[in-house]
XYZ file of C-alpha atoms in Angstrom:
251
model
C 0.000 0.000 0.000
C 1.421 3.371 -0.929
C 1.917 5.413 2.026
C 2.879 8.512 3.760
C 2.960 11.881 2.127
C 3.978 13.290 -1.245
C 6.224 16.166 -2.146
C 3.268 18.578 -1.996
C 3.087 18.233 1.724
C -0.479 16.799 2.038
C -1.415 13.469 3.557
C -4.277 11.023 2.860
C -6.083 12.440 5.854
C -6.601 15.658 3.889
C -8.730 13.859 1.259
C -12.558 13.853 1.615
C -14.292 10.647 2.613
C -15.519 8.424 -0.217
C -19.195 7.436 -0.504
C -20.079 4.442 1.643
C -21.762 2.640 -1.259
C -18.376 2.302 -2.989
C -17.270 -0.121 -0.282
C -13.641 -0.744 0.618
C -11.214 0.422 -2.080
C -7.766 -1.114 -2.116
C -5.032 0.423 -4.249
C -2.293 -2.156 -4.906
C 1.360 -1.197 -4.880
C 1.873 -3.087 -8.167
C -0.442 -1.776 -10.937
C 0.020 -4.997 -12.878
C -2.437 -6.537 -10.449
C -5.166 -4.469 -12.199
C -4.549 -6.132 -15.580
C -7.721 -8.208 -15.309
C -9.865 -5.098 -14.808
C -8.126 -3.365 -17.736
C -8.821 -6.308 -20.046
C -12.530 -6.266 -19.035
C -12.896 -2.528 -19.772
C -11.182 -2.914 -23.147
C -13.496 -5.793 -24.028
C -16.547 -3.628 -23.249
C -15.227 -0.801 -25.408
C -14.674 -3.175 -28.316
C -18.304 -4.286 -28.110
C -19.600 -0.676 -28.632
C -20.434 0.244 -32.261
C -18.024 2.701 -33.851
C -19.520 6.222 -34.275
C -21.020 6.986 -37.678
C -20.050 9.939 -39.811
C -23.142 11.882 -38.744
C -22.361 11.258 -35.054
C -18.802 12.412 -35.587
C -20.110 15.543 -37.376
C -22.650 16.416 -34.704
C -20.126 15.761 -31.984
C -17.823 18.535 -33.176
C -17.625 21.526 -30.788
C -18.740 24.032 -33.422
C -21.835 21.980 -34.235
C -22.700 21.602 -30.541
C -22.435 25.383 -30.041
C -24.700 25.977 -33.055
C -27.296 23.551 -31.679
C -27.338 25.302 -28.311
C -27.687 28.694 -30.045
C -30.568 27.453 -32.228
C -32.430 25.985 -29.251
C -32.043 29.238 -27.293
C -33.138 31.367 -30.273
C -36.242 29.320 -31.061
C -37.422 28.924 -27.456
C -38.909 32.448 -27.099
C -40.956 32.446 -30.382
C -42.283 28.973 -29.649
C -43.355 30.097 -26.156
C -45.125 33.199 -27.567
C -46.955 31.169 -30.210
C -48.019 28.615 -27.598
C -49.422 31.326 -25.303
C -51.290 32.932 -28.232
C -52.904 29.612 -29.127
C -53.915 28.984 -25.506
C -55.471 32.473 -25.171
C -57.376 32.079 -28.455
C -58.792 28.699 -27.455
C -59.782 30.049 -24.021
C -61.576 33.005 -25.650
C -63.522 30.689 -27.936
C -64.633 28.557 -24.991
C -65.620 31.648 -22.988
C -67.728 33.058 -25.830
C -69.427 29.722 -26.498
C -70.065 28.896 -22.831
C -73.687 29.615 -21.899
C -74.006 32.342 -19.253
C -76.708 32.758 -16.594
C -80.187 33.263 -18.034
C -81.222 36.888 -18.340
C -84.426 38.046 -16.813
C -86.798 39.477 -19.423
C -87.122 43.235 -19.264
C -90.347 44.446 -17.756
C -92.534 45.923 -20.441
C -94.910 48.725 -19.768
C -98.452 47.862 -20.643
C -101.751 49.629 -20.504
C -102.361 48.153 -17.057
C -99.398 50.048 -15.551
C -100.403 52.541 -12.887
C -100.832 55.939 -14.597
C -98.513 58.778 -13.661
C -99.943 61.072 -11.009
C -100.454 64.666 -12.165
C -98.844 67.121 -9.742
C -99.641 70.421 -11.501
C -103.043 71.952 -12.207
C -103.549 72.016 -15.999
C -103.871 75.429 -17.644
C -107.452 74.952 -18.792
C -110.089 77.514 -19.620
C -113.553 76.654 -18.345
C -116.911 78.264 -19.017
C -118.524 80.724 -16.648
C -122.278 81.103 -16.208
C -122.366 83.947 -18.742
C -120.728 81.759 -21.403
C -117.340 83.446 -21.203
C -114.144 81.415 -20.835
C -112.321 81.729 -17.538
C -108.728 80.539 -16.878
C -108.763 77.871 -14.203
C -105.498 79.219 -12.805
C -106.830 82.750 -12.638
C -107.556 82.594 -8.904
C -105.111 80.671 -6.764
C -104.674 79.221 -4.158
C -107.985 77.436 -4.373
C -110.038 74.429 -3.394
C -111.592 72.962 -6.533
C -114.681 70.784 -6.049
C -115.860 68.622 -8.966
C -119.515 68.135 -8.104
C -121.075 66.232 -11.026
C -123.814 63.883 -9.754
C -123.303 65.006 -6.171
C -125.776 66.659 -3.823
C -122.957 68.688 -2.329
C -124.648 71.782 -0.909
C -123.415 71.032 2.614
C -119.902 70.211 1.372
C -119.636 73.515 -0.526
C -120.949 75.509 2.435
C -118.629 73.815 4.914
C -115.639 74.308 2.590
C -116.353 78.054 2.297
C -116.493 78.287 6.086
C -113.233 76.313 6.508
C -110.980 78.243 4.092
C -109.286 81.549 4.755
C -110.086 84.731 2.814
C -107.038 84.249 0.573
C -108.241 80.834 -0.643
C -110.888 80.649 -3.373
C -113.523 77.939 -3.582
C -114.192 76.841 -7.178
C -116.951 74.409 -8.077
C -116.772 72.651 -11.437
C -119.573 70.718 -13.063
C -120.554 69.571 -16.526
C -123.740 71.696 -16.486
C -124.253 74.015 -19.432
C -123.836 77.737 -19.070
C -127.579 78.341 -19.528
C -128.452 75.974 -16.698
C -126.124 77.774 -14.301
C -126.863 81.342 -15.372
C -129.826 81.707 -13.042
C -127.698 80.937 -10.015
C -124.544 82.839 -10.996
C -123.873 86.539 -11.725
C -122.739 87.513 -15.263
C -119.112 87.733 -14.116
C -119.008 84.054 -13.258
C -118.182 84.796 -9.617
C -120.621 84.646 -6.764
C -120.630 87.486 -4.259
C -117.923 86.878 -1.648
C -119.213 84.789 1.229
C -117.897 86.346 4.406
C -115.172 88.036 2.407
C -114.250 84.861 0.507
C -114.239 84.213 -3.245
C -116.505 81.496 -4.588
C -116.679 80.692 -8.320
C -118.936 78.294 -10.199
C -117.508 77.075 -13.507
C -118.708 74.621 -16.092
C -116.700 71.918 -17.862
C -119.026 70.447 -20.503
C -116.373 68.135 -21.978
C -115.047 66.861 -18.624
C -111.509 67.899 -19.588
C -110.466 68.717 -16.001
C -111.570 65.327 -14.705
C -109.694 63.668 -17.580
C -106.478 65.636 -16.990
C -106.526 64.845 -13.275
C -107.265 61.154 -13.993
C -110.255 61.091 -11.681
C -112.913 58.407 -11.854
C -116.354 58.736 -13.382
C -118.816 60.995 -11.506
C -120.928 59.351 -8.810
C -122.823 60.532 -5.748
C -119.653 61.990 -4.206
C -117.482 64.965 -5.096
C -113.759 65.160 -5.889
C -111.628 67.765 -4.144
C -108.336 69.189 -5.462
C -106.258 71.582 -3.332
C -103.934 73.823 -5.379
C -101.354 76.253 -4.018
C -100.353 79.641 -5.444
C -97.763 78.037 -7.745
C -100.348 75.750 -9.437
C -98.962 72.699 -7.575
C -101.532 70.160 -6.418
C -101.155 69.836 -2.655
C -103.873 67.222 -2.079
C -106.248 65.240 -4.241
C -109.316 63.506 -2.785
C -111.020 61.427 -5.507
C -114.207 60.857 -3.447
C -115.469 63.003 -0.594
C -118.696 64.236 1.004
C -117.155 66.068 3.962
C -114.649 68.882 4.358
C -113.055 66.862 7.158
C -111.396 64.687 4.507
C -109.057 67.558 3.588
C -109.456 70.159 6.354
C -105.950 69.490 7.721
C -104.413 70.204 4.292
C -105.918 73.689 3.950
C -103.053 75.136 5.983
C -100.616 74.036 3.242
C -102.187 76.333 0.642
């Protein structure tokens, strides 16, 4: 066994440990003892096929460098093309995939609740003398639509309940000739206790239509309008001033 130290000054203890799976390695002093192992290795090399011309060509250093350069150069374009194909396929699947069902849009029909009118229409009604009178000519006012209603008590109580600055206007579909006996030529009754009371006629029922009130019956309809023509309160059916007495203060 070769021993101690060499001329470099290091000893076998300076060498790293060998892997355990290699087992015990014995280095003979006479290398001729390894002739059997040398003959076995040579025999294995003789069994291998000699390299072909193509293998010798591709094994040259220049060819190996070119192959590495080509692989590096082509890697980025191939990656970009692959990503583009994946994104395109994903987009096609997303567009073809059925989404959640959409709720049908609500369509407005004739049965939809009509819009509430908030402003008194600028109508001209007929006074007892046959002259046209602007409905907005005297505001604020309490307008009573009295077709088909025995509303003498309602009209009287309303006149008593309003202040002197609030007019009371009765509207009916009676003709001007039918109302002329009960109304002065100006279309305005004498002030009751300093209050203005007017009786107007609406033969075509245009006011009731504009306000979207129901057909006349045994009750009256009351509409409270402030000075700016805004409807403060609408009572489609009433026989008593108590139904809107609290709203008179808002006029």
